[in-house]
């Protein structure tokens, strides 16, 4: 499977996706269209699963950076967590504009599909290992963070993200 850990950047697919982003080759709208086309073909998530989870982690990194920026000087947690070295070449500002509340809503729904035993090649591959639960816990933590951020956005600005996947 080309993995060495349960995180979204601890596998060949996740790192390939990060490399493409670093070279400026990933368009979020195009990624979403590709994911939806793949899903509508047979209701199954194949090659896009690792990219969804990588993007989920990037959204979390962006949110955590924003929280550090907004924290008063000297506040607890103001120093922030060390960024994942796999994303060292990724600039959060390149994603802020594209990761709208609506896109984040879609990303949450897409991540739920990736984490589904009925609809995901990536889940199937992890099910063959003894680390399925650790992988799920890591991904669900990122998903829960995204869902909490969506709630914060909805309360703060009256935003209602759609979060719908295209149906065949």
mmCIF file of N, CA and C in Angstrom, residues 26-132:
data_model
loop_
_atom_site.group_PDB
_atom_site.id
_atom_site.type_symbol
_atom_site.label_atom_id
_atom_site.label_comp_id
_atom_site.label_asym_id
_atom_site.label_seq_id
_atom_site.Cartn_x
_atom_site.Cartn_y
_atom_site.Cartn_z
ATOM 1 N N UNK A 26 -2.696 21.620 -8.585
ATOM 2 C CA UNK A 26 -3.997 21.163 -8.115
ATOM 3 C C UNK A 26 -4.968 22.318 -8.031
ATOM 4 N N UNK A 27 -6.052 22.158 -8.713
ATOM 5 C CA UNK A 27 -7.154 23.106 -8.687
ATOM 6 C C UNK A 27 -8.262 22.441 -7.869
ATOM 7 N N UNK A 28 -8.713 23.097 -6.806
ATOM 8 C CA UNK A 28 -9.693 22.478 -5.917
ATOM 9 C C UNK A 28 -10.996 22.139 -6.627
ATOM 10 N N UNK A 29 -11.443 22.986 -7.532
ATOM 11 C CA UNK A 29 -12.681 22.701 -8.267
ATOM 12 C C UNK A 29 -12.497 21.481 -9.170
ATOM 13 N N UNK A 30 -11.341 21.381 -9.800
ATOM 14 C CA UNK A 30 -11.063 20.229 -10.658
ATOM 15 C C UNK A 30 -10.965 18.951 -9.829
ATOM 16 N N UNK A 31 -10.345 19.047 -8.651
ATOM 17 C CA UNK A 31 -10.250 17.891 -7.762
ATOM 18 C C UNK A 31 -11.648 17.419 -7.370
ATOM 19 N N UNK A 32 -12.498 18.358 -6.993
ATOM 20 C CA UNK A 32 -13.865 18.018 -6.601
ATOM 21 C C UNK A 32 -14.615 17.357 -7.758
ATOM 22 N N UNK A 33 -14.488 17.909 -8.948
ATOM 23 C CA UNK A 33 -15.164 17.338 -10.122
ATOM 24 C C UNK A 33 -14.670 15.918 -10.396
ATOM 25 N N UNK A 34 -13.372 15.695 -10.254
ATOM 26 C CA UNK A 34 -12.819 14.354 -10.457
ATOM 27 C C UNK A 34 -13.333 13.365 -9.434
ATOM 28 N N UNK A 35 -13.387 13.789 -8.179
ATOM 29 C CA UNK A 35 -13.906 12.931 -7.114
ATOM 30 C C UNK A 35 -15.354 12.565 -7.399
ATOM 31 N N UNK A 36 -16.158 13.566 -7.743
ATOM 32 C CA UNK A 36 -17.579 13.320 -7.985
ATOM 33 C C UNK A 36 -17.800 12.443 -9.215
ATOM 34 N N UNK A 37 -16.982 12.614 -10.243
ATOM 35 C CA UNK A 37 -17.100 11.758 -11.430
ATOM 36 C C UNK A 37 -16.765 10.313 -11.077
ATOM 37 N N UNK A 38 -15.714 10.136 -10.289
ATOM 38 C CA UNK A 38 -15.330 8.797 -9.863
ATOM 39 C C UNK A 38 -16.448 8.163 -9.036
ATOM 40 N N UNK A 39 -17.014 8.918 -8.122
ATOM 41 C CA UNK A 39 -18.069 8.405 -7.254
ATOM 42 C C UNK A 39 -19.334 8.099 -8.043
ATOM 43 N N UNK A 40 -19.682 8.948 -8.991
ATOM 44 C CA UNK A 40 -20.920 8.735 -9.743
ATOM 45 C C UNK A 40 -20.810 7.548 -10.698
ATOM 46 N N UNK A 41 -19.591 7.173 -11.071
ATOM 47 C CA UNK A 41 -19.412 6.049 -11.987
ATOM 48 C C UNK A 41 -19.915 4.745 -11.377
ATOM 49 N N UNK A 42 -19.597 4.509 -10.110
ATOM 50 C CA UNK A 42 -20.024 3.250 -9.487
ATOM 51 C C UNK A 42 -20.310 3.372 -7.989
ATOM 52 N N UNK A 43 -20.356 4.596 -7.472
ATOM 53 C CA UNK A 43 -20.645 4.788 -6.053
ATOM 54 C C UNK A 43 -19.486 4.441 -5.142
ATOM 55 N N UNK A 44 -18.291 4.355 -5.698
ATOM 56 C CA UNK A 44 -17.125 3.914 -4.947
ATOM 57 C C UNK A 44 -16.005 4.941 -5.080
ATOM 58 N N UNK A 45 -15.318 5.215 -3.980
ATOM 59 C CA UNK A 45 -14.183 6.142 -3.986
ATOM 60 C C UNK A 45 -12.912 5.333 -4.222
ATOM 61 N N UNK A 46 -12.195 5.660 -5.267
ATOM 62 C CA UNK A 46 -10.954 4.970 -5.589
ATOM 63 C C UNK A 46 -9.753 5.846 -5.326
ATOM 64 N N UNK A 47 -9.153 6.358 -6.388
ATOM 65 C CA UNK A 47 -7.883 7.075 -6.289
ATOM 66 C C UNK A 47 -7.961 8.410 -5.565
ATOM 67 N N UNK A 48 -9.134 8.975 -5.379
ATOM 68 C CA UNK A 48 -9.247 10.293 -4.756
ATOM 69 C C UNK A 48 -9.283 10.247 -3.225
ATOM 70 N N UNK A 49 -9.389 9.077 -2.638
ATOM 71 C CA UNK A 49 -9.506 8.973 -1.185
ATOM 72 C C UNK A 49 -8.351 9.600 -0.430
ATOM 73 N N UNK A 50 -7.138 9.294 -0.843
ATOM 74 C CA UNK A 50 -5.969 9.847 -0.157
ATOM 75 C C UNK A 50 -5.914 11.360 -0.299
ATOM 76 N N UNK A 51 -6.310 11.877 -1.460
ATOM 77 C CA UNK A 51 -6.337 13.322 -1.673
ATOM 78 C C UNK A 51 -7.354 14.016 -0.790
ATOM 79 N N UNK A 52 -8.522 13.389 -0.603
ATOM 80 C CA UNK A 52 -9.547 13.969 0.275
ATOM 81 C C UNK A 52 -9.003 14.093 1.690
ATOM 82 N N UNK A 53 -8.367 13.039 2.191
ATOM 83 C CA UNK A 53 -7.850 13.092 3.562
ATOM 84 C C UNK A 53 -6.675 14.057 3.685
ATOM 85 N N UNK A 54 -5.862 14.176 2.647
ATOM 86 C CA UNK A 54 -4.773 15.162 2.668
ATOM 87 C C UNK A 54 -5.348 16.574 2.707
ATOM 88 N N UNK A 55 -6.368 16.827 1.905
ATOM 89 C CA UNK A 55 -7.002 18.145 1.889
ATOM 90 C C UNK A 55 -7.695 18.437 3.218
ATOM 91 N N UNK A 56 -8.256 17.417 3.826
ATOM 92 C CA UNK A 56 -8.866 17.568 5.147
ATOM 93 C C UNK A 56 -7.820 18.037 6.162
ATOM 94 N N UNK A 57 -6.625 17.467 6.113
ATOM 95 C CA UNK A 57 -5.556 17.870 7.031
ATOM 96 C C UNK A 57 -5.066 19.273 6.708
ATOM 97 N N UNK A 58 -4.976 19.616 5.420
ATOM 98 C CA UNK A 58 -4.558 20.969 5.044
ATOM 99 C C UNK A 58 -5.549 21.991 5.590
ATOM 100 N N UNK A 59 -6.842 21.696 5.509
ATOM 101 C CA UNK A 59 -7.854 22.603 6.065
ATOM 102 C C UNK A 59 -7.628 22.784 7.563
ATOM 103 N N UNK A 60 -7.299 21.705 8.247
ATOM 104 C CA UNK A 60 -7.038 21.795 9.692
ATOM 105 C C UNK A 60 -5.802 22.644 9.976
ATOM 106 N N UNK A 61 -4.745 22.456 9.199
ATOM 107 C CA UNK A 61 -3.523 23.246 9.383
ATOM 108 C C UNK A 61 -3.822 24.730 9.184
ATOM 109 N N UNK A 62 -4.606 25.047 8.161
ATOM 110 C CA UNK A 62 -4.990 26.440 7.904
ATOM 111 C C UNK A 62 -5.771 27.003 9.079
ATOM 112 N N UNK A 63 -6.735 26.225 9.588
ATOM 113 C CA UNK A 63 -7.557 26.691 10.707
ATOM 114 C C UNK A 63 -6.720 26.898 11.961
ATOM 115 N N UNK A 64 -5.802 25.977 12.220
ATOM 116 C CA UNK A 64 -4.958 26.116 13.402
ATOM 117 C C UNK A 64 -4.033 27.322 13.275
ATOM 118 N N UNK A 65 -3.539 27.588 12.082
ATOM 119 C CA UNK A 65 -2.705 28.776 11.863
ATOM 120 C C UNK A 65 -3.521 30.042 12.088
ATOM 121 N N UNK A 66 -4.770 30.038 11.634
ATOM 122 C CA UNK A 66 -5.652 31.196 11.838
ATOM 123 C C UNK A 66 -5.909 31.407 13.328
ATOM 124 N N UNK A 67 -6.137 30.329 14.066
ATOM 125 C CA UNK A 67 -6.398 30.460 15.501
ATOM 126 C C UNK A 67 -5.190 31.036 16.225
ATOM 127 N N UNK A 68 -3.992 30.624 15.807
ATOM 128 C CA UNK A 68 -2.772 31.174 16.406
ATOM 129 C C UNK A 68 -2.665 32.654 16.076
ATOM 130 N N UNK A 69 -2.943 33.012 14.817
ATOM 131 C CA UNK A 69 -2.872 34.416 14.399
ATOM 132 C C UNK A 69 -3.864 35.285 15.157
ATOM 133 N N UNK A 70 -5.037 34.732 15.475
ATOM 134 C CA UNK A 70 -6.083 35.504 16.141
ATOM 135 C C UNK A 70 -5.952 35.510 17.658
ATOM 136 N N UNK A 71 -5.113 34.631 18.201
ATOM 137 C CA UNK A 71 -4.972 34.542 19.653
ATOM 138 C C UNK A 71 -4.229 35.763 20.186
ATOM 139 N N UNK A 72 -4.668 36.267 21.347
ATOM 140 C CA UNK A 72 -3.934 37.374 21.965
ATOM 141 C C UNK A 72 -2.515 36.929 22.320
ATOM 142 N N UNK A 73 -1.586 37.838 22.262
ATOM 143 C CA UNK A 73 -0.199 37.525 22.604
ATOM 144 C C UNK A 73 -0.143 36.928 24.001
ATOM 145 N N UNK A 74 0.586 35.843 24.138
ATOM 146 C CA UNK A 74 0.744 35.200 25.431
ATOM 147 C C UNK A 74 -0.394 34.268 25.803
ATOM 148 N N UNK A 75 -1.419 34.151 24.970
ATOM 149 C CA UNK A 75 -2.543 33.268 25.278
ATOM 150 C C UNK A 75 -2.095 31.819 25.201
ATOM 151 N N UNK A 76 -2.755 30.967 25.982
ATOM 152 C CA UNK A 76 -2.446 29.545 25.949
ATOM 153 C C UNK A 76 -2.669 29.027 24.537
ATOM 154 N N UNK A 77 -1.729 28.271 24.030
ATOM 155 C CA UNK A 77 -1.845 27.708 22.690
ATOM 156 C C UNK A 77 -1.469 28.674 21.586
ATOM 157 N N UNK A 78 -1.052 29.886 21.931
ATOM 158 C CA UNK A 78 -0.729 30.870 20.899
ATOM 159 C C UNK A 78 0.487 30.463 20.077
ATOM 160 N N UNK A 79 1.337 29.650 20.660
ATOM 161 C CA UNK A 79 2.516 29.221 19.913
ATOM 162 C C UNK A 79 2.148 28.271 18.786
ATOM 163 N N UNK A 80 1.066 27.513 18.952
ATOM 164 C CA UNK A 80 0.608 26.609 17.899
ATOM 165 C C UNK A 80 1.425 25.338 17.851
ATOM 166 N N UNK A 81 0.876 24.360 17.164
ATOM 167 C CA UNK A 81 1.559 23.088 17.011
ATOM 168 C C UNK A 81 2.547 23.181 15.862
ATOM 169 N N UNK A 82 3.559 22.349 15.932
ATOM 170 C CA UNK A 82 4.524 22.309 14.836
ATOM 171 C C UNK A 82 3.826 21.776 13.592
ATOM 172 N N UNK A 83 4.031 22.426 12.457
ATOM 173 C CA UNK A 83 3.374 21.954 11.239
ATOM 174 C C UNK A 83 3.933 20.608 10.787
ATOM 175 N N UNK A 84 3.132 19.866 10.083
ATOM 176 C CA UNK A 84 3.551 18.591 9.527
ATOM 177 C C UNK A 84 4.661 18.863 8.515
ATOM 178 N N UNK A 85 5.828 18.231 8.662
ATOM 179 C CA UNK A 85 6.924 18.502 7.731
ATOM 180 C C UNK A 85 6.582 18.151 6.283
ATOM 181 N N UNK A 86 5.613 17.265 6.070
ATOM 182 C CA UNK A 86 5.230 16.890 4.704
ATOM 183 C C UNK A 86 4.633 18.056 3.940
ATOM 184 N N UNK A 87 4.092 19.032 4.657
ATOM 185 C CA UNK A 87 3.450 20.165 3.991
ATOM 186 C C UNK A 87 4.296 21.429 4.078
ATOM 187 N N UNK A 88 5.580 21.269 4.339
ATOM 188 C CA UNK A 88 6.457 22.431 4.493
ATOM 189 C C UNK A 88 6.459 23.322 3.256
ATOM 190 N N UNK A 89 6.299 22.759 2.068
ATOM 191 C CA UNK A 89 6.300 23.558 0.850
ATOM 192 C C UNK A 89 4.936 24.101 0.471
ATOM 193 N N UNK A 90 3.926 23.816 1.279
ATOM 194 C CA UNK A 90 2.562 24.249 0.989
ATOM 195 C C UNK A 90 2.292 25.544 1.733
ATOM 196 N N UNK A 91 1.776 26.515 1.020
ATOM 197 C CA UNK A 91 1.448 27.794 1.645
ATOM 198 C C UNK A 91 -0.051 27.834 1.913
ATOM 199 N N UNK A 92 -0.460 27.915 3.196
ATOM 200 C CA UNK A 92 -1.889 27.936 3.516
ATOM 201 C C UNK A 92 -2.664 29.004 2.752
ATOM 202 N N UNK A 93 -2.017 30.141 2.494
ATOM 203 C CA UNK A 93 -2.728 31.211 1.786
ATOM 204 C C UNK A 93 -3.144 30.785 0.372
ATOM 205 N N UNK A 94 -2.486 29.768 -0.178
ATOM 206 C CA UNK A 94 -2.877 29.266 -1.496
ATOM 207 C C UNK A 94 -4.217 28.534 -1.453
ATOM 208 N N UNK A 95 -4.655 28.156 -0.267
ATOM 209 C CA UNK A 95 -5.886 27.386 -0.120
ATOM 210 C C UNK A 95 -7.019 28.159 0.532
ATOM 211 N N UNK A 96 -6.695 29.200 1.264
ATOM 212 C CA UNK A 96 -7.729 29.908 2.029
ATOM 213 C C UNK A 96 -8.911 30.322 1.168
ATOM 214 N N UNK A 97 -8.635 30.870 0.009
ATOM 215 C CA UNK A 97 -9.708 31.350 -0.857
ATOM 216 C C UNK A 97 -10.557 30.197 -1.395
ATOM 217 N N UNK A 98 -9.928 29.094 -1.758
ATOM 218 C CA UNK A 98 -10.652 27.961 -2.322
ATOM 219 C C UNK A 98 -11.410 27.139 -1.302
ATOM 220 N N UNK A 99 -10.945 27.150 -0.054
ATOM 221 C CA UNK A 99 -11.609 26.370 0.989
ATOM 222 C C UNK A 99 -12.739 27.182 1.614
ATOM 223 N N UNK A 100 -13.724 27.486 0.797
ATOM 224 C CA UNK A 100 -14.898 28.243 1.237
ATOM 225 C C UNK A 100 -15.735 27.382 2.175
ATOM 226 N N UNK A 101 -16.664 27.985 2.902
ATOM 227 C CA UNK A 101 -17.560 27.159 3.728
ATOM 228 C C UNK A 101 -18.300 26.099 2.903
ATOM 229 N N UNK A 102 -18.714 26.451 1.702
ATOM 230 C CA UNK A 102 -19.412 25.477 0.856
ATOM 231 C C UNK A 102 -18.473 24.328 0.480
ATOM 232 N N UNK A 103 -17.236 24.654 0.103
ATOM 233 C CA UNK A 103 -16.278 23.608 -0.262
ATOM 234 C C UNK A 103 -15.962 22.750 0.956
ATOM 235 N N UNK A 104 -15.839 23.367 2.108
ATOM 236 C CA UNK A 104 -15.579 22.616 3.337
ATOM 237 C C UNK A 104 -16.734 21.667 3.647
ATOM 238 N N UNK A 105 -17.969 22.124 3.405
ATOM 239 C CA UNK A 105 -19.124 21.248 3.601
ATOM 240 C C UNK A 105 -19.052 20.038 2.682
ATOM 241 N N UNK A 106 -18.702 20.298 1.428
ATOM 242 C CA UNK A 106 -18.528 19.196 0.483
ATOM 243 C C UNK A 106 -17.406 18.277 0.947
ATOM 244 N N UNK A 107 -16.296 18.844 1.412
ATOM 245 C CA UNK A 107 -15.151 18.057 1.860
ATOM 246 C C UNK A 107 -15.534 17.143 3.021
ATOM 247 N N UNK A 108 -16.364 17.630 3.936
ATOM 248 C CA UNK A 108 -16.814 16.800 5.059
ATOM 249 C C UNK A 108 -17.602 15.592 4.555
ATOM 250 N N UNK A 109 -18.500 15.817 3.612
ATOM 251 C CA UNK A 109 -19.290 14.715 3.051
ATOM 252 C C UNK A 109 -18.381 13.744 2.288
ATOM 253 N N UNK A 110 -17.435 14.283 1.527
ATOM 254 C CA UNK A 110 -16.500 13.438 0.777
ATOM 255 C C UNK A 110 -15.662 12.592 1.732
ATOM 256 N N UNK A 111 -15.199 13.188 2.830
ATOM 257 C CA UNK A 111 -14.397 12.445 3.805
ATOM 258 C C UNK A 111 -15.211 11.320 4.432
ATOM 259 N N UNK A 112 -16.479 11.571 4.693
ATOM 260 C CA UNK A 112 -17.331 10.510 5.243
ATOM 261 C C UNK A 112 -17.421 9.336 4.272
ATOM 262 N N UNK A 113 -17.466 9.624 2.974
ATOM 263 C CA UNK A 113 -17.467 8.556 1.966
ATOM 264 C C UNK A 113 -16.150 7.780 2.003
ATOM 265 N N UNK A 114 -15.038 8.498 2.097
ATOM 266 C CA UNK A 114 -13.723 7.852 2.129
ATOM 267 C C UNK A 114 -13.604 6.947 3.350
ATOM 268 N N UNK A 115 -14.224 7.327 4.460
ATOM 269 C CA UNK A 115 -14.133 6.559 5.699
ATOM 270 C C UNK A 115 -15.213 5.483 5.807
ATOM 271 N N UNK A 116 -15.970 5.286 4.753
ATOM 272 C CA UNK A 116 -17.067 4.319 4.747
ATOM 273 C C UNK A 116 -16.602 2.945 4.267
ATOM 274 N N UNK A 117 -16.919 1.897 5.023
ATOM 275 C CA UNK A 117 -16.531 0.560 4.563
ATOM 276 C C UNK A 117 -17.296 0.110 3.315
ATOM 277 N N UNK A 118 -18.394 0.765 3.004
ATOM 278 C CA UNK A 118 -19.185 0.383 1.839
ATOM 279 C C UNK A 118 -18.774 1.106 0.558
ATOM 280 N N UNK A 119 -17.956 2.144 0.650
ATOM 281 C CA UNK A 119 -17.762 2.991 -0.531
ATOM 282 C C UNK A 119 -16.326 3.404 -0.804
ATOM 283 N N UNK A 120 -15.335 2.755 -0.188
ATOM 284 C CA UNK A 120 -13.985 3.296 -0.281
ATOM 285 C C UNK A 120 -12.908 2.229 -0.451
ATOM 286 N N UNK A 121 -12.156 2.366 -1.528
ATOM 287 C CA UNK A 121 -11.006 1.503 -1.748
ATOM 288 C C UNK A 121 -9.960 1.706 -0.652
ATOM 289 N N UNK A 122 -9.765 2.947 -0.238
ATOM 290 C CA UNK A 122 -8.785 3.234 0.805
ATOM 291 C C UNK A 122 -9.168 2.541 2.109
ATOM 292 N N UNK A 123 -10.450 2.586 2.471
ATOM 293 C CA UNK A 123 -10.917 1.872 3.664
ATOM 294 C C UNK A 123 -10.627 0.377 3.512
ATOM 295 N N UNK A 124 -10.952 -0.167 2.349
ATOM 296 C CA UNK A 124 -10.722 -1.600 2.116
ATOM 297 C C UNK A 124 -9.257 -1.968 2.306
ATOM 298 N N UNK A 125 -8.357 -1.124 1.811
ATOM 299 C CA UNK A 125 -6.930 -1.416 1.961
ATOM 300 C C UNK A 125 -6.508 -1.371 3.422
ATOM 301 N N UNK A 126 -7.026 -0.388 4.187
ATOM 302 C CA UNK A 126 -6.683 -0.314 5.603
ATOM 303 C C UNK A 126 -7.300 -1.471 6.383
ATOM 304 N N UNK A 127 -8.450 -1.964 5.934
ATOM 305 C CA UNK A 127 -9.104 -3.085 6.616
ATOM 306 C C UNK A 127 -8.252 -4.358 6.546
ATOM 307 N N UNK A 128 -7.352 -4.428 5.598
ATOM 308 C CA UNK A 128 -6.467 -5.586 5.466
ATOM 309 C C UNK A 128 -5.268 -5.513 6.404
ATOM 310 N N UNK A 129 -5.144 -4.423 7.137
ATOM 311 C CA UNK A 129 -4.020 -4.246 8.062
ATOM 312 C C UNK A 129 -4.521 -4.317 9.501
ATOM 313 N N UNK A 130 -3.594 -4.316 10.428
ATOM 314 C CA UNK A 130 -3.986 -4.273 11.840
ATOM 315 C C UNK A 130 -4.041 -2.835 12.361
ATOM 316 N N UNK A 131 -3.973 -1.843 11.452
ATOM 317 C CA UNK A 131 -3.991 -0.440 11.853
ATOM 318 C C UNK A 131 -5.249 0.307 11.412
ATOM 319 N N UNK A 132 -6.296 -0.424 11.037
ATOM 320 C CA UNK A 132 -7.526 0.218 10.576
ATOM 321 C C UNK A 132 -8.052 1.210 11.605
#
